[in-house]
Amino acid sequence: MSADYDRLFHASGSSVDAMPTADDADRDVAVTGPGRSEVTPPAMPVDPNKTQAAAAPAPRQTEVTTQMPAARPAAPQRPQPNGMMRTPKATGPAGARFEQQRPAPIPAPRPAPAPAPSQHFAESPSDMDLVRRVGQPAQTSAATIGNHRAIDALSHVGVKSAVKMPSQRGWRHLLYLLTRINLGLSPDELYEMDLHTRIRRNARDSYQIGVFGLKGGVGKTAITVSLGSALSKVRGDRILAIDADPDGGNLADRAGRQSAATIADLLSDKELARYNDIRAYTSMNGSNLEVLSSDDYSAARREFNDEDWKEATSIVSRYYNLVLADCGAGLFQPAARGVLSTVSGLVIVASASIDGARQAAITMDWLRQNGYQDLLGRSCVVINHVVPGKPNIDIEDLVQQFERHVPPGRVIVLPYDKHIAAGTEIQLDLLGKDFRRRVIELAAALSDDFDRLERR
């Protein structure tokens, strides 16, 4: 057998007519050096009729020659003699015996089919981030699609006006008149404009305000006329003040009497169908405040009661946006109970004295203990200087005590005013500057409750 091997591989001009089998090839793999291997083809049966055998070319040290089937080439390479093909160097032993069976690849799960793209695109930053992360359009809700309009976004865009409103008083106004240099409105004018904006809040239906005080002579009627005149001048709508004092009030005299008709005449008229019918029984002052006076006390057959108030307000509430009630000094009177049952705001008047402060505190305690706690939360306290000079009480301390029972900013201090003290018809333009400003602040505080849900 060894002689046959020597004759086959070392004899020159020898040839091989038969191909070695796979088992013989695996058995004759020899390692010739570190990292190098060569395959020596085994001896094949030699036909005795053939005397020549082709010598196999010496394999290169840098490559591994392996018998490859001619029908399945691994790569488009140039074939070598005896059907041998050049293959890259293997990292381990080659042959069918050393090949490990590879597991079948597990198919990757197919992604779920993407939903059909919606006709609406993502409209919020969060939706756009989702589109970038996932790679498919985000589904937006109907509320997001319907509530985002281009015209709504323009309401948040700041617009700078090229023209400023010139100041109407003070040194800014004088500078504008002399040099035409417009510095705009002063901080005090801006604050006044903000007060006017608050006063112009819309009262959705007839809003009623009662003016109360347990002690007489504290200025309830003067405050009613001043407050109603300020509201009417700033708002510009219909405002009516009713004399609800059963003990002979003088509301029409302080506001300017134009008609001799009284509330009793209004209630006796059964043909009131429009505003002009009501206007025939009222008086109007220079600020367009209308006043409905009470019955003449000397000729009255009975006192004004709660039924009269409710019937009168049911008539006038259809034509007037605001109705003010100038009440008497008592809270147990039927007229006062009727007013408390319908009003949505209160003004508690106290004089700038220790006696007047006690009466105001008693009024607040009575409201709390008789089921008017919610009405007290919509009340304002007015400390009125009815006499000149310094009062015998610390006004700042009194304000702090009253602010513990009403919301902040609803304790107003009215200074002494000569026009009010004269006792004649009250004209808003004749009131002092500080008095007018405090009345405007009172009107703004009451107007803050126009859109509250606790209204009666």
Short mmCIF file of C-alpha atoms in Angstrom, two decimals:
data_model
loop_
_atom_site.label_atom_id
_atom_site.label_comp_id
_atom_site.label_asym_id
_atom_site.label_seq_id
_atom_site.Cartn_x
_atom_site.Cartn_y
_atom_site.Cartn_z
CA MET A 1 0.00 0.00 0.00
CA SER A 2 2.85 2.40 0.82
CA ALA A 3 4.45 1.59 -2.49
CA ASP A 4 1.28 2.60 -4.23
CA TYR A 5 1.30 5.97 -2.36
CA ASP A 6 4.88 6.65 -3.28
CA ARG A 7 4.27 5.75 -6.88
CA LEU A 8 1.19 7.97 -6.99
CA PHE A 9 2.48 11.17 -5.40
CA HIS A 10 6.26 11.13 -5.93
CA ALA A 11 6.60 9.64 -9.32
CA SER A 12 6.78 12.18 -12.07
CA GLY A 13 4.24 12.01 -14.83
CA SER A 14 1.77 9.99 -12.73
CA SER A 15 -1.92 10.76 -13.07
CA VAL A 16 -5.04 10.12 -11.09
CA ASP A 17 -8.15 9.10 -12.94
CA ALA A 18 -10.47 8.72 -9.99
CA MET A 19 -11.57 11.30 -7.42
CA PRO A 20 -11.01 10.58 -3.71
CA THR A 21 -13.97 9.97 -1.51
CA ALA A 22 -15.01 12.26 1.34
CA ASP A 23 -14.10 9.76 4.07
CA ASP A 24 -10.58 9.40 2.73
CA ALA A 25 -10.18 13.17 2.51
CA ASP A 26 -11.21 13.68 6.14
CA ARG A 27 -8.89 10.97 7.30
CA ASP A 28 -5.79 12.40 5.60
CA VAL A 29 -5.92 16.04 6.82
CA ALA A 30 -2.47 16.97 8.15
CA VAL A 31 -1.38 20.10 9.96
CA THR A 32 1.85 21.42 8.52
CA GLY A 33 2.50 24.36 10.74
CA PRO A 34 0.97 26.70 13.27
CA GLY A 35 -2.28 28.01 11.83
CA ARG A 36 -1.72 26.17 8.57
CA SER A 37 -3.18 22.92 7.27
CA GLU A 38 -3.09 21.04 4.06
CA VAL A 39 -5.28 18.30 2.77
CA THR A 40 -3.58 15.33 1.21
CA PRO A 41 -5.92 13.48 -1.10
CA PRO A 42 -6.00 9.76 -0.35
CA ALA A 43 -5.00 7.10 -2.79
CA MET A 44 -7.57 6.12 -5.28
CA PRO A 45 -7.81 2.82 -7.08
CA VAL A 46 -5.59 2.89 -10.13
CA ASP A 47 -6.62 1.40 -13.35
CA PRO A 48 -3.88 -1.14 -14.27
CA ASN A 49 -4.27 -0.28 -17.92
CA LYS A 50 -3.20 3.33 -17.31
CA THR A 51 0.49 3.87 -16.64
CA GLN A 52 0.54 7.63 -16.08
CA ALA A 53 -0.91 9.65 -13.26
CA ALA A 54 -1.09 13.39 -13.00
CA ALA A 55 0.83 14.85 -10.12
CA ALA A 56 -1.24 17.03 -7.83
CA PRO A 57 0.05 20.60 -7.50
CA ALA A 58 1.69 21.45 -4.20
CA PRO A 59 -0.72 23.37 -2.01
CA ARG A 60 0.19 26.91 -0.95
CA GLN A 61 1.02 27.57 2.65
CA THR A 62 -1.29 30.57 2.92
CA GLU A 63 -4.42 28.85 1.71
CA VAL A 64 -6.42 25.72 2.27
CA THR A 65 -7.38 23.63 -0.70
CA THR A 66 -10.50 21.61 -0.34
CA GLN A 67 -12.34 19.42 -2.72
CA MET A 68 -15.47 21.36 -3.74
CA PRO A 69 -18.19 20.05 -5.98
CA ALA A 70 -17.95 21.59 -9.40
CA ALA A 71 -21.72 21.94 -9.62
CA ARG A 72 -22.00 24.32 -6.54
CA PRO A 73 -19.19 26.86 -6.51
CA ALA A 74 -19.12 28.98 -3.34
CA ALA A 75 -17.96 32.03 -5.22
CA PRO A 76 -17.19 32.95 -8.80
CA GLN A 77 -13.51 31.94 -8.59
CA ARG A 78 -11.19 30.53 -11.22
CA PRO A 79 -11.09 26.72 -11.03
CA GLN A 80 -7.76 24.98 -10.33
CA PRO A 81 -6.56 21.74 -11.82
CA ASN A 82 -8.26 18.49 -10.73
CA GLY A 83 -11.48 20.41 -9.90
CA MET A 84 -9.89 22.20 -6.88
CA MET A 85 -11.08 25.77 -6.04
CA ARG A 86 -9.44 28.42 -3.99
CA THR A 87 -11.23 29.20 -0.72
CA PRO A 88 -10.32 31.53 2.14
CA LYS A 89 -8.44 30.12 5.04
CA ALA A 90 -10.71 28.42 7.59
CA THR A 91 -10.41 29.18 11.29
CA GLY A 92 -10.84 25.52 12.24
CA PRO A 93 -10.73 22.06 10.79
CA ALA A 94 -12.68 21.76 7.59
CA GLY A 95 -14.79 18.88 6.43
CA ALA A 96 -18.30 17.62 6.79
CA ARG A 97 -17.46 15.92 10.04
CA PHE A 98 -16.44 19.18 11.77
CA GLU A 99 -19.38 21.28 10.60
CA GLN A 100 -21.92 21.95 13.32
CA GLN A 101 -25.56 21.98 12.47
CA ARG A 102 -26.79 25.56 12.63
CA PRO A 103 -30.16 26.16 14.17
CA ALA A 104 -32.82 27.39 11.86
CA PRO A 105 -33.17 31.16 12.08
CA ILE A 106 -36.18 32.34 14.02
CA PRO A 107 -38.22 34.66 11.83
CA ALA A 108 -38.54 38.18 13.23
CA PRO A 109 -42.08 39.09 14.22
CA ARG A 110 -43.80 41.11 11.63
CA PRO A 111 -44.75 44.62 12.77
CA ALA A 112 -48.41 45.35 13.01
CA PRO A 113 -49.72 47.10 9.95
CA ALA A 114 -49.59 50.85 10.39
CA PRO A 115 -52.99 52.51 10.53
CA ALA A 116 -54.05 54.53 7.59
CA PRO A 117 -52.75 58.07 7.95
CA SER A 118 -55.42 60.41 9.22
CA GLN A 119 -56.38 63.43 7.25
CA HIS A 120 -55.48 65.57 10.23
CA PHE A 121 -51.90 65.97 11.27
CA ALA A 122 -50.57 66.29 14.80
CA GLU A 123 -51.38 69.74 16.07
CA SER A 124 -49.66 69.86 19.45
CA PRO A 125 -45.94 69.60 20.36
CA SER A 126 -46.53 66.33 22.19
CA ASP A 127 -48.12 64.79 19.10
CA MET A 128 -45.25 65.92 16.90
CA ASP A 129 -42.74 64.34 19.28
CA LEU A 130 -44.70 61.11 19.06
CA VAL A 131 -44.56 61.23 15.27
CA ARG A 132 -40.81 61.65 15.30
CA ARG A 133 -40.29 58.81 17.78
CA VAL A 134 -42.64 56.24 16.33
CA GLY A 135 -42.41 57.23 12.69
CA GLN A 136 -46.14 57.27 12.03
CA PRO A 137 -48.76 60.03 12.42
CA ALA A 138 -50.27 60.36 15.88
CA GLN A 139 -53.97 60.06 16.35
CA THR A 140 -55.43 63.32 17.68
CA SER A 141 -58.64 63.58 19.59
CA ALA A 142 -61.67 65.41 18.32
CA ALA A 143 -61.34 68.03 21.08
CA THR A 144 -57.77 68.82 20.01
CA ILE A 145 -58.78 69.13 16.39
CA GLY A 146 -61.84 71.26 17.03
CA ASN A 147 -60.55 73.69 19.66
CA HIS A 148 -57.34 74.85 17.99
CA ARG A 149 -58.05 77.58 15.51
CA ALA A 150 -55.61 79.95 13.92
CA ILE A 151 -57.72 82.99 14.78
CA ASP A 152 -57.71 82.09 18.50
CA ALA A 153 -53.91 82.20 18.66
CA LEU A 154 -53.88 85.82 17.50
CA SER A 155 -55.56 86.97 20.72
CA HIS A 156 -52.29 86.26 22.60
CA VAL A 157 -50.10 88.27 20.22
CA GLY A 158 -49.00 91.58 21.68
CA VAL A 159 -49.62 94.62 19.50
CA LYS A 160 -47.72 97.83 20.04
CA SER A 161 -49.64 100.96 19.25
CA ALA A 162 -47.79 103.77 17.54
CA VAL A 163 -49.94 106.37 19.30
CA LYS A 164 -50.16 106.77 23.08
CA MET A 165 -53.07 108.32 24.90
CA PRO A 166 -51.97 111.71 26.26
CA SER A 167 -52.35 112.53 29.92
CA GLN A 168 -55.37 114.59 30.91
CA ARG A 169 -54.07 116.08 34.16
CA GLY A 170 -50.88 116.94 36.03
CA TRP A 171 -47.48 117.94 34.72
CA ARG A 172 -47.63 115.38 31.93
CA HIS A 173 -50.71 117.11 30.53
CA LEU A 174 -49.03 120.53 30.82
CA LEU A 175 -45.90 119.26 29.06
CA TYR A 176 -48.04 117.86 26.25
CA LEU A 177 -49.85 121.17 25.79
CA LEU A 178 -46.63 123.22 25.67
CA THR A 179 -44.26 120.95 23.72
CA ARG A 180 -46.54 118.25 22.24
CA ILE A 181 -44.31 115.66 23.92
CA ASN A 182 -46.56 112.76 24.82
CA LEU A 183 -45.35 110.78 27.83
CA GLY A 184 -48.53 108.77 28.08
CA LEU A 185 -50.83 108.32 31.03
CA SER A 186 -49.58 108.65 34.58
CA PRO A 187 -49.70 105.69 37.01
CA ASP A 188 -52.69 107.27 38.75
CA GLU A 189 -54.58 107.53 35.47
CA LEU A 190 -53.78 103.91 34.65
CA TYR A 191 -55.12 102.87 38.05
CA GLU A 192 -58.32 104.83 37.43
CA MET A 193 -58.76 103.18 34.04
CA ASP A 194 -58.46 99.78 35.70
CA LEU A 195 -61.19 100.76 38.19
CA HIS A 196 -63.45 101.80 35.32
CA THR A 197 -62.84 98.49 33.56
CA ARG A 198 -63.94 96.61 36.66
CA ILE A 199 -67.05 98.75 37.01
CA ARG A 200 -68.07 98.04 33.41
CA ARG A 201 -68.43 94.32 34.07
CA ASN A 202 -71.61 92.91 32.65
CA ALA A 203 -74.43 92.22 35.10
CA ARG A 204 -76.33 89.44 33.33
CA ASP A 205 -79.62 90.34 34.97
CA SER A 206 -80.84 93.04 37.35
CA TYR A 207 -78.27 93.27 40.17
CA GLN A 208 -79.54 94.70 43.43
CA ILE A 209 -77.42 96.38 46.13
CA GLY A 210 -78.66 97.40 49.58
CA VAL A 211 -77.19 100.24 51.67
CA PHE A 212 -77.61 99.58 55.42
CA GLY A 213 -76.68 101.20 58.72
CA LEU A 214 -78.17 100.77 62.21
CA LYS A 215 -77.46 104.33 63.25
CA GLY A 216 -79.06 107.34 61.64
CA GLY A 217 -77.02 110.26 60.37
CA VAL A 218 -74.08 108.18 59.13
CA GLY A 219 -74.60 109.22 55.49
CA LYS A 220 -76.48 106.26 53.95
CA THR A 221 -78.50 108.44 51.55
CA ALA A 222 -75.50 110.51 50.46
CA ILE A 223 -73.51 107.35 49.78
CA THR A 224 -76.41 105.83 47.81
CA VAL A 225 -76.62 108.90 45.56
CA SER A 226 -72.84 109.16 45.12
CA LEU A 227 -72.45 105.46 44.42
CA GLY A 228 -75.34 105.35 41.97
CA SER A 229 -74.08 108.46 40.15
CA ALA A 230 -70.58 107.02 39.79
CA LEU A 231 -71.92 103.70 38.49
CA SER A 232 -74.22 105.42 36.01
CA LYS A 233 -71.54 107.77 34.70
CA VAL A 234 -68.93 105.05 34.20
CA ARG A 235 -71.21 102.27 32.94
CA GLY A 236 -73.63 104.36 30.91
CA ASP A 237 -76.60 102.00 31.38
CA ARG A 238 -79.85 102.31 33.33
CA ILE A 239 -79.44 102.46 37.09
CA LEU A 240 -82.26 103.07 39.55
CA ALA A 241 -82.12 104.00 43.23
CA ILE A 242 -85.23 103.29 45.33
CA ASP A 243 -86.01 104.93 48.65
CA ALA A 244 -86.71 101.91 50.87
CA ASP A 245 -86.72 103.84 54.16
CA PRO A 246 -90.17 103.43 55.75
CA ASP A 247 -89.52 106.40 58.06
CA GLY A 248 -89.63 109.17 55.48
CA GLY A 249 -86.40 109.07 53.51
CA ASN A 250 -85.06 112.01 51.51
CA LEU A 251 -83.37 110.18 48.63
CA ALA A 252 -85.20 112.17 45.92
CA ASP A 253 -84.22 115.47 47.53
CA ARG A 254 -80.51 114.59 47.62
CA ALA A 255 -80.53 113.30 44.05
CA GLY A 256 -82.64 116.11 42.56
CA ARG A 257 -86.40 115.74 42.48
CA GLN A 258 -88.01 116.14 39.06
CA SER A 259 -91.26 114.25 39.51
CA ALA A 260 -93.77 114.33 42.33
CA ALA A 261 -94.69 110.68 41.72
CA THR A 262 -93.80 108.10 44.37
CA ILE A 263 -93.36 104.37 44.59
CA ALA A 264 -97.00 104.07 45.68
CA ASP A 265 -98.07 105.63 42.37
CA LEU A 266 -95.91 103.17 40.47
CA LEU A 267 -97.42 100.19 42.25
CA SER A 268 -100.96 101.37 41.59
CA ASP A 269 -100.37 101.58 37.82
CA LYS A 270 -101.41 98.30 36.16
CA GLU A 271 -100.52 99.29 32.59
CA LEU A 272 -96.72 99.32 32.76
CA ALA A 273 -95.53 97.71 29.53
CA ARG A 274 -92.29 99.51 28.54
CA TYR A 275 -89.47 101.62 29.92
CA ASN A 276 -91.11 104.97 29.21
CA ASP A 277 -93.98 103.97 31.48
CA ILE A 278 -91.53 103.52 34.37
CA ARG A 279 -89.63 106.69 33.48
CA ALA A 280 -92.73 108.76 34.12
CA TYR A 281 -92.44 107.99 37.87
CA THR A 282 -88.70 108.55 38.35
CA SER A 283 -86.36 111.55 38.61
CA MET A 284 -82.94 111.75 36.92
CA ASN A 285 -79.88 113.70 38.01
CA GLY A 286 -76.92 115.02 35.99
CA SER A 287 -75.18 111.62 36.00
CA ASN A 288 -78.28 109.88 34.55
CA LEU A 289 -79.08 108.19 37.86
CA GLU A 290 -82.81 107.67 38.23
CA VAL A 291 -84.50 107.83 41.61
CA LEU A 292 -87.86 106.47 42.75
CA SER A 293 -88.92 108.32 45.86
CA SER A 294 -90.92 106.93 48.76
CA ASP A 295 -94.43 107.99 49.68
CA ASP A 296 -94.87 111.26 51.52
CA TYR A 297 -94.50 110.35 55.16
CA SER A 298 -97.11 112.85 56.37
CA ALA A 299 -99.75 111.66 53.88
CA ALA A 300 -98.88 107.96 53.82
CA ARG A 301 -101.54 105.54 54.99
CA ARG A 302 -99.07 102.81 55.88
CA GLU A 303 -95.34 102.22 55.94
CA PHE A 304 -93.28 100.79 53.13
CA ASN A 305 -93.00 97.01 53.67
CA ASP A 306 -91.44 93.92 52.14
CA GLU A 307 -94.36 93.23 49.78
CA ASP A 308 -93.99 96.72 48.29
CA TRP A 309 -90.28 96.14 47.73
CA LYS A 310 -90.71 92.77 46.06
CA GLU A 311 -93.48 94.03 43.79
CA ALA A 312 -91.53 97.13 42.80
CA THR A 313 -88.35 95.20 42.01
CA SER A 314 -90.28 92.64 39.96
CA ILE A 315 -91.42 95.52 37.75
CA VAL A 316 -88.26 97.61 37.43
CA SER A 317 -85.79 94.69 37.14
CA ARG A 318 -86.91 94.19 33.53
CA TYR A 319 -85.71 97.68 32.54
CA TYR A 320 -82.75 98.52 34.85
CA ASN A 321 -79.43 96.71 35.08
CA LEU A 322 -78.65 97.88 38.62
CA VAL A 323 -81.06 98.69 41.44
CA LEU A 324 -79.88 100.34 44.67
CA ALA A 325 -81.93 100.40 47.89
CA ASP A 326 -81.54 103.19 50.45
CA CYS A 327 -82.68 101.35 53.59
CA GLY A 328 -83.69 102.55 57.02
CA ALA A 329 -81.87 102.24 60.32
CA GLY A 330 -83.39 98.94 61.51
CA LEU A 331 -82.91 95.35 60.39
CA PHE A 332 -86.08 93.93 61.96
CA GLN A 333 -88.38 96.09 59.89
CA PRO A 334 -90.37 94.31 57.15
CA ALA A 335 -88.89 96.57 54.47
CA ALA A 336 -85.33 95.67 55.52
CA ARG A 337 -86.18 91.96 55.53
CA GLY A 338 -87.62 92.27 52.03
CA VAL A 339 -84.49 94.00 50.77
CA LEU A 340 -82.22 91.36 52.33
CA SER A 341 -84.20 88.61 50.61
CA THR A 342 -83.47 89.90 47.09
CA VAL A 343 -80.21 91.89 47.09
CA SER A 344 -76.92 90.39 45.90
CA GLY A 345 -74.57 92.92 47.53
CA LEU A 346 -74.45 95.07 50.67
CA VAL A 347 -72.89 98.35 51.76
CA ILE A 348 -72.60 98.69 55.55
CA VAL A 349 -72.09 102.34 56.52
CA ALA A 350 -70.40 103.41 59.75
CA SER A 351 -69.36 106.86 60.95
CA ALA A 352 -65.74 107.57 61.86
CA SER A 353 -66.45 107.29 65.57
CA ILE A 354 -66.41 104.59 68.20
CA ASP A 355 -70.21 104.65 68.37
CA GLY A 356 -70.61 104.28 64.61
CA ALA A 357 -68.01 101.48 64.53
CA ARG A 358 -69.96 99.54 67.18
CA GLN A 359 -73.18 99.83 65.18
CA ALA A 360 -71.44 98.52 62.04
CA ALA A 361 -69.99 95.60 64.01
CA ILE A 362 -73.46 94.76 65.38
CA THR A 363 -74.84 94.78 61.82
CA MET A 364 -72.18 92.31 60.67
CA ASP A 365 -72.81 90.01 63.64
CA TRP A 366 -76.56 90.11 63.00
CA LEU A 367 -76.11 89.12 59.37
CA ARG A 368 -73.90 86.21 60.37
CA GLN A 369 -76.28 84.92 63.03
CA ASN A 370 -79.44 85.23 60.93
CA GLY A 371 -78.51 83.23 57.88
CA TYR A 372 -76.87 85.96 55.73
CA GLN A 373 -73.31 84.70 55.93
CA ASP A 374 -72.98 84.42 52.14
CA LEU A 375 -74.31 87.96 51.74
CA LEU A 376 -71.70 89.20 54.21
CA GLY A 377 -69.02 87.80 51.90
CA ARG A 378 -70.29 90.16 49.17
CA SER A 379 -70.45 93.20 51.42
CA CYS A 380 -68.39 96.37 51.68
CA VAL A 381 -67.87 98.48 54.80
CA VAL A 382 -67.73 102.26 54.44
CA ILE A 383 -66.20 104.39 57.20
CA ASN A 384 -67.61 107.87 56.56
CA HIS A 385 -66.23 111.08 58.03
CA VAL A 386 -69.42 112.98 58.60
CA VAL A 387 -67.83 115.78 60.65
CA PRO A 388 -64.62 117.70 59.97
CA GLY A 389 -61.53 117.30 62.06
CA LYS A 390 -59.66 114.33 63.45
CA PRO A 391 -61.90 111.52 64.75
CA ASN A 392 -61.64 110.01 68.23
CA ILE A 393 -60.72 106.58 66.87
CA ASP A 394 -57.73 105.06 65.11
CA ILE A 395 -59.01 104.67 61.56
CA GLU A 396 -56.19 102.35 60.44
CA ASP A 397 -56.82 100.01 63.36
CA LEU A 398 -60.55 100.11 62.62
CA VAL A 399 -59.93 99.17 58.99
CA GLN A 400 -57.85 96.17 60.06
CA GLN A 401 -60.59 94.98 62.40
CA PHE A 402 -63.28 95.19 59.69
CA GLU A 403 -61.09 93.46 57.10
CA ARG A 404 -61.19 90.33 59.26
CA HIS A 405 -64.91 89.92 58.43
CA VAL A 406 -65.12 90.99 54.77
CA PRO A 407 -62.90 90.20 51.77
CA PRO A 408 -59.70 92.27 51.39
CA GLY A 409 -60.02 95.65 49.72
CA ARG A 410 -63.67 96.08 50.72
CA VAL A 411 -63.24 98.53 53.59
CA ILE A 412 -63.47 102.05 52.15
CA VAL A 413 -62.72 105.24 54.11
CA LEU A 414 -64.56 108.32 52.84
CA PRO A 415 -63.07 111.70 53.76
CA TYR A 416 -65.12 114.64 54.93
CA ASP A 417 -66.67 116.53 52.00
CA LYS A 418 -68.19 120.00 52.19
CA HIS A 419 -70.56 119.37 49.32
CA ILE A 420 -72.00 116.34 51.09
CA ALA A 421 -72.24 118.18 54.40
CA ALA A 422 -74.27 121.00 52.81
CA GLY A 423 -77.33 118.73 52.63
CA THR A 424 -78.39 119.87 49.16
CA GLU A 425 -78.64 118.07 45.85
CA ILE A 426 -75.51 115.98 45.30
CA GLN A 427 -73.63 116.50 42.05
CA LEU A 428 -70.80 114.13 41.26
CA ASP A 429 -68.60 116.80 39.67
CA LEU A 430 -68.78 118.96 42.83
CA LEU A 431 -67.47 116.26 45.10
CA GLY A 432 -63.85 116.40 46.23
CA LYS A 433 -61.19 114.52 44.30
CA ASP A 434 -60.42 112.10 47.14
CA PHE A 435 -64.10 111.50 47.83
CA ARG A 436 -64.79 110.68 44.17
CA ARG A 437 -61.85 108.28 44.01
CA ARG A 438 -63.01 106.40 47.12
CA VAL A 439 -66.53 106.12 45.68
CA ILE A 440 -65.08 104.74 42.42
CA GLU A 441 -63.14 102.15 44.44
CA LEU A 442 -66.36 101.20 46.25
CA ALA A 443 -68.16 100.76 42.94
CA ALA A 444 -65.32 98.62 41.57
CA ALA A 445 -65.34 96.36 44.65
CA LEU A 446 -69.08 95.78 44.32
CA SER A 447 -68.75 95.16 40.58
CA ASP A 448 -66.35 92.29 41.21
CA ASP A 449 -69.36 90.22 42.32
CA PHE A 450 -71.39 90.67 39.13
CA ASP A 451 -70.29 87.32 37.70
CA ARG A 452 -70.21 85.26 40.92
CA LEU A 453 -72.31 82.11 41.12
CA GLU A 454 -73.61 82.76 44.63
CA ARG A 455 -75.93 85.50 43.44
CA ARG A 456 -79.52 85.29 44.54
#
